[in-house]
PDB file of C-alpha atoms in Angstrom:
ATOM      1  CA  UNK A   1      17.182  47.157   7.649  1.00 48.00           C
ATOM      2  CA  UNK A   2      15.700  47.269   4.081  1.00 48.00           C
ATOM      3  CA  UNK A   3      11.856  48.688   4.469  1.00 47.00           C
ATOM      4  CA  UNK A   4       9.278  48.831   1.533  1.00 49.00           C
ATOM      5  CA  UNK A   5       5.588  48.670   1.621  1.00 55.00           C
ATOM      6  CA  UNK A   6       5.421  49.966   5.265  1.00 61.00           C
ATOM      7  CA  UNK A   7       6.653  46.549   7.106  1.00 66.00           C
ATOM      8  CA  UNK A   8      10.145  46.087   7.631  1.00 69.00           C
ATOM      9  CA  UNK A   9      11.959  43.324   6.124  1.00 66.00           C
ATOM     10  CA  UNK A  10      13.190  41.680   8.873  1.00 66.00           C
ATOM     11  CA  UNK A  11       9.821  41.721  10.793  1.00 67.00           C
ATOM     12  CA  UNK A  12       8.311  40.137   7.635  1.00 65.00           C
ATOM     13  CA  UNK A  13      11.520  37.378   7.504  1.00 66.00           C
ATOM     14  CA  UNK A  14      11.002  36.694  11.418  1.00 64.00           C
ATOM     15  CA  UNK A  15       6.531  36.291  11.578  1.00 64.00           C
ATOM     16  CA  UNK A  16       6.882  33.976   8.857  1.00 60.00           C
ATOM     17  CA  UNK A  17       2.860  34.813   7.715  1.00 58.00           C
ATOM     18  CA  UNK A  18       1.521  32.907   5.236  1.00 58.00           C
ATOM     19  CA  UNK A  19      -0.911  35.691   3.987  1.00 59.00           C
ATOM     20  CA  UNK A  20       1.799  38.008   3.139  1.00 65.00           C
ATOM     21  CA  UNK A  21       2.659  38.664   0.076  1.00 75.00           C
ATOM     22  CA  UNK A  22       6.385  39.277  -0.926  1.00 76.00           C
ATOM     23  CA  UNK A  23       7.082  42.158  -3.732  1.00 81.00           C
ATOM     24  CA  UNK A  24      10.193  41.107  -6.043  1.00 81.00           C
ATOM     25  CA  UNK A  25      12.342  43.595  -4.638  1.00 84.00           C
ATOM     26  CA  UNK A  26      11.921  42.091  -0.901  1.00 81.00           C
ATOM     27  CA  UNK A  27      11.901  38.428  -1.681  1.00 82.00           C
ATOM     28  CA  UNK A  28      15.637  39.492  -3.476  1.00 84.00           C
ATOM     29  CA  UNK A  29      16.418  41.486  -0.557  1.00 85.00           C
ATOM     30  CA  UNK A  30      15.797  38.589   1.774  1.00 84.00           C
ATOM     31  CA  UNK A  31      17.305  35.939  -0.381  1.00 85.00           C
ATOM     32  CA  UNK A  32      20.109  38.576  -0.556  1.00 87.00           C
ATOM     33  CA  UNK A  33      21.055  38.576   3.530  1.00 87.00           C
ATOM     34  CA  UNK A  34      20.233  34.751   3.823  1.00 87.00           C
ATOM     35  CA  UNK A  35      22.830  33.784   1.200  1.00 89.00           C
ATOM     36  CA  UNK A  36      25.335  36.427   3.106  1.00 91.00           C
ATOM     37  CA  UNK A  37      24.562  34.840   6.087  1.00 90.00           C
ATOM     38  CA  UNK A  38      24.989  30.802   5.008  1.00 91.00           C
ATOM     39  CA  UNK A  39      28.571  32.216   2.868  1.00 93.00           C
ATOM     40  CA  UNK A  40      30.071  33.274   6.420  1.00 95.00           C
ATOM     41  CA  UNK A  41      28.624  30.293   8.447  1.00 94.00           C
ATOM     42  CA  UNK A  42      30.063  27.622   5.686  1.00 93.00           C
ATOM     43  CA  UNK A  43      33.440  29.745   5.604  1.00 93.00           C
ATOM     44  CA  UNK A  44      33.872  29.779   9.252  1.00 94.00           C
ATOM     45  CA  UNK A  45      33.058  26.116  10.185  1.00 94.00           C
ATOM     46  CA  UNK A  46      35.291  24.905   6.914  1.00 93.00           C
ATOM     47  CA  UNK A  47      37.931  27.442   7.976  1.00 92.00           C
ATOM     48  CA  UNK A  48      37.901  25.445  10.890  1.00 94.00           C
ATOM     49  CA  UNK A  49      37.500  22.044  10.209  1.00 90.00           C
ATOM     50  CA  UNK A  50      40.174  22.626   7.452  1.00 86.00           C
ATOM     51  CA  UNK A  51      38.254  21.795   4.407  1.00 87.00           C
ATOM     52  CA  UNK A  52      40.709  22.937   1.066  1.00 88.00           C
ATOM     53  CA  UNK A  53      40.859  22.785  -2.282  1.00 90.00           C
ATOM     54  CA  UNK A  54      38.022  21.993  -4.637  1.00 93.00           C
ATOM     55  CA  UNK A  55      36.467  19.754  -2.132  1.00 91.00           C
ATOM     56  CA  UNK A  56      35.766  23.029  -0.500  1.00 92.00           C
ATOM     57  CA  UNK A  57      34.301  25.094  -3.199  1.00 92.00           C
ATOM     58  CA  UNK A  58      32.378  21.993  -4.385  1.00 94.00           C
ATOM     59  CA  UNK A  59      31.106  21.304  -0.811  1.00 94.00           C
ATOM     60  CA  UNK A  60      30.048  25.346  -0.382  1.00 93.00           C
ATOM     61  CA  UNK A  61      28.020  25.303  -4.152  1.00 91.00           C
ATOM     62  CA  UNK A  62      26.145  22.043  -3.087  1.00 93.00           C
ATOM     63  CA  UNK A  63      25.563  23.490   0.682  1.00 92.00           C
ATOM     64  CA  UNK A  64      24.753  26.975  -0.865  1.00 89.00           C
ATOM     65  CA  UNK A  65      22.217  25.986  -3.814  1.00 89.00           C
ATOM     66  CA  UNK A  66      20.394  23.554  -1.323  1.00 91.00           C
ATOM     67  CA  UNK A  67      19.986  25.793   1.402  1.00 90.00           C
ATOM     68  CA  UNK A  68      19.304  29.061  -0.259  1.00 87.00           C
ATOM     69  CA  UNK A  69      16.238  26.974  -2.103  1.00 87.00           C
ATOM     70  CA  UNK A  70      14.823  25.442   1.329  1.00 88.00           C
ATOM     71  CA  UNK A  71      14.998  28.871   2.122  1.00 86.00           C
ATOM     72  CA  UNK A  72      12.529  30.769  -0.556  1.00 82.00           C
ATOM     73  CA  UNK A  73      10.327  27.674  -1.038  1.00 83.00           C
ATOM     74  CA  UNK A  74       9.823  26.790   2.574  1.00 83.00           C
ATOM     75  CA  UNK A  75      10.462  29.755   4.900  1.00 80.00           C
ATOM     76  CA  UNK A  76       9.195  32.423   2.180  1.00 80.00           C
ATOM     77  CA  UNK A  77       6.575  30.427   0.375  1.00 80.00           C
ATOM     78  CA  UNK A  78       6.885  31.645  -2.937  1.00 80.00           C
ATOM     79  CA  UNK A  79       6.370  30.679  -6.436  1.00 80.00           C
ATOM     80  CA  UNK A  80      10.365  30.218  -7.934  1.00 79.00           C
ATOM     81  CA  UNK A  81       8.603  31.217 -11.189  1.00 82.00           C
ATOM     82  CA  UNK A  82       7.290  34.730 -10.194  1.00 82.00           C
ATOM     83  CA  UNK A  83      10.979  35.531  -9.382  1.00 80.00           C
ATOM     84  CA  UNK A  84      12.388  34.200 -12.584  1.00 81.00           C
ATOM     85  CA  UNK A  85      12.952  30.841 -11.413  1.00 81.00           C
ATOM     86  CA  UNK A  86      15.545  28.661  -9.802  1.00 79.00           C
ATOM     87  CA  UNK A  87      18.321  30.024 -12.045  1.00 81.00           C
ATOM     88  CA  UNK A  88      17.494  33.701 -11.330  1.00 83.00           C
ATOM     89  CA  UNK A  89      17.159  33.045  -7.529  1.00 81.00           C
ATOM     90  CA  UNK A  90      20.364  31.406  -6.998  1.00 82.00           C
ATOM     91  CA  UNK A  91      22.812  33.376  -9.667  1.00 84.00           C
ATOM     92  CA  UNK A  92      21.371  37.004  -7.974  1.00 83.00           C
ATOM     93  CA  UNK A  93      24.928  38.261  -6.231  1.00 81.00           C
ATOM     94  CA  UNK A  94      26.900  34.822  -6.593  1.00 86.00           C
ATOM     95  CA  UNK A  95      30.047  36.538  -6.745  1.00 87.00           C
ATOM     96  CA  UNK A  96      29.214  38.720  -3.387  1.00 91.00           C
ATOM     97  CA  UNK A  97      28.399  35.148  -1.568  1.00 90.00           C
ATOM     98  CA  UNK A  98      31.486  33.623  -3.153  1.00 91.00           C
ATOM     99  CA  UNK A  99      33.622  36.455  -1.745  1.00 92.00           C
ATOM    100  CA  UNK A 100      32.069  36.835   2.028  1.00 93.00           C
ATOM    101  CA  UNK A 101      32.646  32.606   1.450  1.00 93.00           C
ATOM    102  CA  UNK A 102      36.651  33.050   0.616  1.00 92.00           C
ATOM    103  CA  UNK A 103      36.659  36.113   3.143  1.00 93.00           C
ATOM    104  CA  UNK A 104      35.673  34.064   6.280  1.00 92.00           C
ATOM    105  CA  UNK A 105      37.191  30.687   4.957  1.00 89.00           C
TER     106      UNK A 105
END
């Protein structure tokens, strides 16, 4: 796992402490491996419920953008506009999300 500033990532990710602070760097890291994670989960379950077409793609963008942003505003507690904003957040590695998405779909 990715480790900077002396804590690991994932021990940061799973304490959930308010009083840390996040460097750019691990708040892309972790906003990285959650959008990884939520790509395979929506490809499995719509490989599996058979979900096709553009209903599909347009399904996994509206599941993708609202999760990923419950994710850094509630779980990591951060200020979008530190980061670059909402835009920056969400385009960072679309296209490896899009393929884990098509991979497990």
């Amino acid at each position: 796992m990715v480790q900077t500033s002396g804590t690991p990532l994932i021990v940061k990710l799973l304490a959930g402490n308010q009083d840390e602070s996040w460097t750019q760097d691990e708040v892309y890291d972790a906003v990285h491996w959650w959008k990884q994670l939520v790509a395979f989960i929506i490809g499995a379950v719509f490989g599996m419920v058979p979900y096709t077409g553009l209903l599909a793609l347009g399904l996994f963008g509206a599941i993708f953008v609202f999760t990923s942003i419950i994710f850094y505003k509630s779980h990591l507690k951060i200020d979008e506009e530190e980061f670059g904003g909402h835009g920056e957040l969400l385009n960072d590695g679309l296209g490896f999300h899009l393929g884990m998405f098509m991979l497990s779909w």
